[in-house]
């Protein structure tokens, strides 16, 4: 049986010292939905979930005794709250007719709150991640690679052909400096080229997959 579900996308917002915090959003009480406890593999009974700003602050089977006046109540009876889903292998390439905002919203509508982009055009992927993180576009959190790296790469897959450790090093450093979350190697890369990729991004926030 397929159950309707409601996804709560919750994230933490860090505010640097000296910056003005964003106004706090009204509190929201989600009432009557059962909850999927994915770790235990069971459904919890209909509950009351209180969300303040970007955080879930309480989950209880009883309605809070007192609520502030700005709390909005959402009746979620008959729905199921599930953990945010992760698309761990998304391949996206910009085209003239691609509406990236539409696909981002469709992800959220189907419960996907995080996307791991693989073999993404480097600058475009980083710019999409920044748009989502800034709130200019509504969608899941995006963690992006740059262009995938492979030996004897197939041009129809838009992979970067890595022919030597020196080429691997240069491309990995280029992608890391562009701000990708990781550099992605494909199946034909020999061990020495993977070692070159790892060495090239050592000491940065970029990882190798």
GROMACS .gro file of C-alpha atoms in nm:
model
  209
    1UNK     CA    1   0.000   0.000   0.000
    2UNK     CA    2   0.126   0.347  -0.083
    3UNK     CA    3   0.081   0.609   0.188
    4UNK     CA    4   0.069   0.984   0.134
    5UNK     CA    5   0.367   1.144   0.299
    6UNK     CA    6   0.488   1.480   0.418
    7UNK     CA    7   0.856   1.563   0.419
    8UNK     CA    8   1.002   1.809   0.665
    9UNK     CA    9   1.315   1.966   0.516
   10UNK     CA   10   1.515   2.094   0.809
   11UNK     CA   11   1.853   2.267   0.789
   12UNK     CA   12   2.075   2.470   1.014
   13UNK     CA   13   2.163   2.828   0.925
   14UNK     CA   14   2.499   2.957   1.041
   15UNK     CA   15   2.531   3.330   1.096
   16UNK     CA   16   2.880   3.475   1.093
   17UNK     CA   17   2.977   3.720   1.362
   18UNK     CA   18   2.893   4.074   1.263
   19UNK     CA   19   2.613   3.975   1.026
   20UNK     CA   20   2.248   4.055   1.093
   21UNK     CA   21   2.047   3.736   1.153
   22UNK     CA   22   1.757   3.673   0.919
   23UNK     CA   23   1.411   3.730   1.071
   24UNK     CA   24   1.276   3.423   1.245
   25UNK     CA   25   1.000   3.254   1.048
   26UNK     CA   26   0.669   3.188   1.226
   27UNK     CA   27   0.648   2.868   1.426
   28UNK     CA   28   0.463   2.579   1.267
   29UNK     CA   29   0.284   2.295   1.445
   30UNK     CA   30   0.225   1.990   1.225
   31UNK     CA   31  -0.055   1.793   1.383
   32UNK     CA   32  -0.188   1.441   1.337
   33UNK     CA   33   0.067   1.277   1.107
   34UNK     CA   34   0.228   0.950   1.195
   35UNK     CA   35   0.608   0.940   1.174
   36UNK     CA   36   0.836   0.686   1.006
   37UNK     CA   37   1.126   0.602   1.237
   38UNK     CA   38   1.365   0.479   0.968
   39UNK     CA   39   1.631   0.369   1.218
   40UNK     CA   40   1.392   0.142   1.411
   41UNK     CA   41   1.187   0.045   1.107
   42UNK     CA   42   0.854   0.132   1.272
   43UNK     CA   43   0.582   0.393   1.244
   44UNK     CA   44   0.524   0.617   1.543
   45UNK     CA   45   0.165   0.707   1.629
   46UNK     CA   46   0.007   1.036   1.518
   47UNK     CA   47   0.207   1.315   1.677
   48UNK     CA   48   0.254   1.687   1.708
   49UNK     CA   49   0.573   1.823   1.551
   50UNK     CA   50   0.676   2.177   1.638
   51UNK     CA   51   0.906   2.354   1.391
   52UNK     CA   52   1.072   2.682   1.486
   53UNK     CA   53   1.267   2.857   1.213
   54UNK     CA   54   1.469   2.585   1.041
   55UNK     CA   55   1.461   2.334   1.326
   56UNK     CA   56   1.228   2.072   1.468
   57UNK     CA   57   1.214   2.163   1.837
   58UNK     CA   58   0.975   1.900   1.971
   59UNK     CA   59   0.791   1.583   1.876
   60UNK     CA   60   0.519   1.459   2.109
   61UNK     CA   61   0.204   1.249   2.099
   62UNK     CA   62   0.028   1.526   2.294
   63UNK     CA   63  -0.036   1.878   2.171
   64UNK     CA   64   0.187   2.135   2.341
   65UNK     CA   65   0.011   2.289   2.639
   66UNK     CA   66   0.076   2.643   2.518
   67UNK     CA   67   0.166   2.789   2.180
   68UNK     CA   68   0.278   3.137   2.088
   69UNK     CA   69   0.033   3.346   1.888
   70UNK     CA   70   0.238   3.337   1.569
   71UNK     CA   71   0.230   2.954   1.554
   72UNK     CA   72   0.065   2.823   1.238
   73UNK     CA   73  -0.106   2.483   1.272
   74UNK     CA   74  -0.106   2.242   0.980
   75UNK     CA   75  -0.351   1.951   0.992
   76UNK     CA   76  -0.157   1.652   0.857
   77UNK     CA   77  -0.404   1.384   0.963
   78UNK     CA   78  -0.375   1.077   0.739
   79UNK     CA   79  -0.025   1.171   0.623
   80UNK     CA   80   0.312   1.023   0.714
   81UNK     CA   81   0.621   1.228   0.798
   82UNK     CA   82   0.932   1.060   0.659
   83UNK     CA   83   1.303   1.149   0.676
   84UNK     CA   84   1.426   1.353   0.382
   85UNK     CA   85   1.531   1.127   0.093
   86UNK     CA   86   1.871   1.153  -0.078
   87UNK     CA   87   1.929   1.107  -0.450
   88UNK     CA   88   2.289   0.987  -0.431
   89UNK     CA   89   2.351   0.956  -0.807
   90UNK     CA   90   2.199   1.238  -1.011
   91UNK     CA   91   2.342   1.329  -1.352
   92UNK     CA   92   2.240   1.672  -1.474
   93UNK     CA   93   2.366   1.869  -1.772
   94UNK     CA   94   2.252   2.217  -1.874
   95UNK     CA   95   2.066   2.242  -2.203
   96UNK     CA   96   1.880   2.525  -2.375
   97UNK     CA   97   1.544   2.385  -2.262
   98UNK     CA   98   1.642   2.273  -1.910
   99UNK     CA   99   1.435   2.432  -1.635
  100UNK     CA  100   1.657   2.356  -1.335
  101UNK     CA  101   1.416   2.525  -1.094
  102UNK     CA  102   1.135   2.293  -1.205
  103UNK     CA  103   1.341   1.981  -1.139
  104UNK     CA  104   1.453   2.115  -0.802
  105UNK     CA  105   1.089   2.168  -0.701
  106UNK     CA  106   0.993   1.823  -0.832
  107UNK     CA  107   1.263   1.671  -0.611
  108UNK     CA  108   1.113   1.838  -0.305
  109UNK     CA  109   0.761   1.736  -0.407
  110UNK     CA  110   0.873   1.372  -0.408
  111UNK     CA  111   1.051   1.388  -0.074
  112UNK     CA  112   1.409   1.439  -0.197
  113UNK     CA  113   1.583   1.692   0.028
  114UNK     CA  114   1.947   1.627  -0.078
  115UNK     CA  115   2.096   1.555  -0.420
  116UNK     CA  116   2.446   1.425  -0.496
  117UNK     CA  117   2.534   1.537  -0.848
  118UNK     CA  118   2.772   1.317  -1.051
  119UNK     CA  119   2.957   1.419  -1.371
  120UNK     CA  120   2.827   1.776  -1.363
  121UNK     CA  121   2.966   2.062  -1.568
  122UNK     CA  122   3.192   2.214  -1.308
  123UNK     CA  123   3.110   2.587  -1.304
  124UNK     CA  124   2.739   2.529  -1.371
  125UNK     CA  125   2.708   2.272  -1.093
  126UNK     CA  126   2.875   2.500  -0.838
  127UNK     CA  127   2.653   2.792  -0.942
  128UNK     CA  128   2.339   2.577  -0.900
  129UNK     CA  129   2.452   2.472  -0.552
  130UNK     CA  130   2.508   2.836  -0.459
  131UNK     CA  131   2.164   2.938  -0.588
  132UNK     CA  132   1.996   2.670  -0.378
  133UNK     CA  133   2.203   2.746  -0.068
  134UNK     CA  134   2.127   3.118  -0.090
  135UNK     CA  135   1.753   3.065  -0.127
  136UNK     CA  136   1.737   3.224  -0.473
  137UNK     CA  137   1.597   2.893  -0.594
  138UNK     CA  138   1.385   2.655  -0.388
  139UNK     CA  139   1.503   2.296  -0.392
  140UNK     CA  140   1.701   2.026  -0.213
  141UNK     CA  141   2.054   2.072  -0.087
  142UNK     CA  142   2.294   2.003  -0.372
  143UNK     CA  143   2.633   1.841  -0.332
  144UNK     CA  144   2.808   1.853  -0.667
  145UNK     CA  145   3.106   1.705  -0.844
  146UNK     CA  146   3.267   1.849  -1.152
  147UNK     CA  147   3.312   1.674  -1.482
  148UNK     CA  148   3.375   1.301  -1.436
  149UNK     CA  149   3.727   1.174  -1.501
  150UNK     CA  150   3.809   0.853  -1.685
  151UNK     CA  151   4.080   0.692  -1.896
  152UNK     CA  152   3.990   0.658  -2.264
  153UNK     CA  153   3.676   0.852  -2.178
  154UNK     CA  154   3.371   0.821  -2.400
  155UNK     CA  155   3.286   1.157  -2.550
  156UNK     CA  156   2.912   1.083  -2.551
  157UNK     CA  157   2.917   1.064  -2.170
  158UNK     CA  158   3.083   1.406  -2.146
  159UNK     CA  159   3.371   1.267  -1.938
  160UNK     CA  160   3.716   1.424  -1.914
  161UNK     CA  161   3.986   1.200  -2.061
  162UNK     CA  162   4.270   1.154  -1.809
  163UNK     CA  163   4.582   1.019  -1.976
  164UNK     CA  164   4.849   1.064  -1.708
  165UNK     CA  165   4.900   1.153  -1.339
  166UNK     CA  166   4.994   1.507  -1.444
  167UNK     CA  167   4.663   1.554  -1.629
  168UNK     CA  168   4.474   1.404  -1.336
  169UNK     CA  169   4.647   1.642  -1.096
  170UNK     CA  170   4.577   1.952  -1.305
  171UNK     CA  171   4.207   1.873  -1.355
  172UNK     CA  172   4.152   1.778  -0.991
  173UNK     CA  173   4.312   2.102  -0.873
  174UNK     CA  174   4.104   2.300  -1.124
  175UNK     CA  175   3.780   2.144  -0.998
  176UNK     CA  176   3.878   2.185  -0.632
  177UNK     CA  177   3.957   2.554  -0.687
  178UNK     CA  178   3.617   2.594  -0.856
  179UNK     CA  179   3.453   2.474  -0.535
  180UNK     CA  180   3.319   2.126  -0.613
  181UNK     CA  181   3.236   1.898  -0.322
  182UNK     CA  182   3.423   1.607  -0.477
  183UNK     CA  183   3.612   1.490  -0.782
  184UNK     CA  184   3.464   1.181  -0.944
  185UNK     CA  185   3.674   0.910  -1.107
  186UNK     CA  186   3.522   0.642  -1.328
  187UNK     CA  187   3.590   0.272  -1.368
  188UNK     CA  188   3.874   0.274  -1.620
  189UNK     CA  189   4.108   0.488  -1.409
  190UNK     CA  190   4.405   0.283  -1.287
  191UNK     CA  191   4.514   0.300  -0.923
  192UNK     CA  192   4.801   0.543  -0.989
  193UNK     CA  193   4.563   0.800  -1.136
  194UNK     CA  194   4.334   0.774  -0.834
  195UNK     CA  195   4.638   0.832  -0.615
  196UNK     CA  196   4.716   1.144  -0.818
  197UNK     CA  197   4.359   1.272  -0.767
  198UNK     CA  198   4.375   1.216  -0.392
  199UNK     CA  199   4.714   1.388  -0.366
  200UNK     CA  200   4.593   1.682  -0.575
  201UNK     CA  201   4.302   1.766  -0.341
  202UNK     CA  202   4.479   1.680  -0.017
  203UNK     CA  203   4.437   1.960   0.236
  204UNK     CA  204   4.123   2.097   0.067
  205UNK     CA  205   3.756   2.040   0.143
  206UNK     CA  206   3.718   1.845  -0.184
  207UNK     CA  207   3.700   1.467  -0.173
  208UNK     CA  208   3.751   1.195  -0.431
  209UNK     CA  209   3.478   0.945  -0.524
   0.00000   0.00000   0.00000
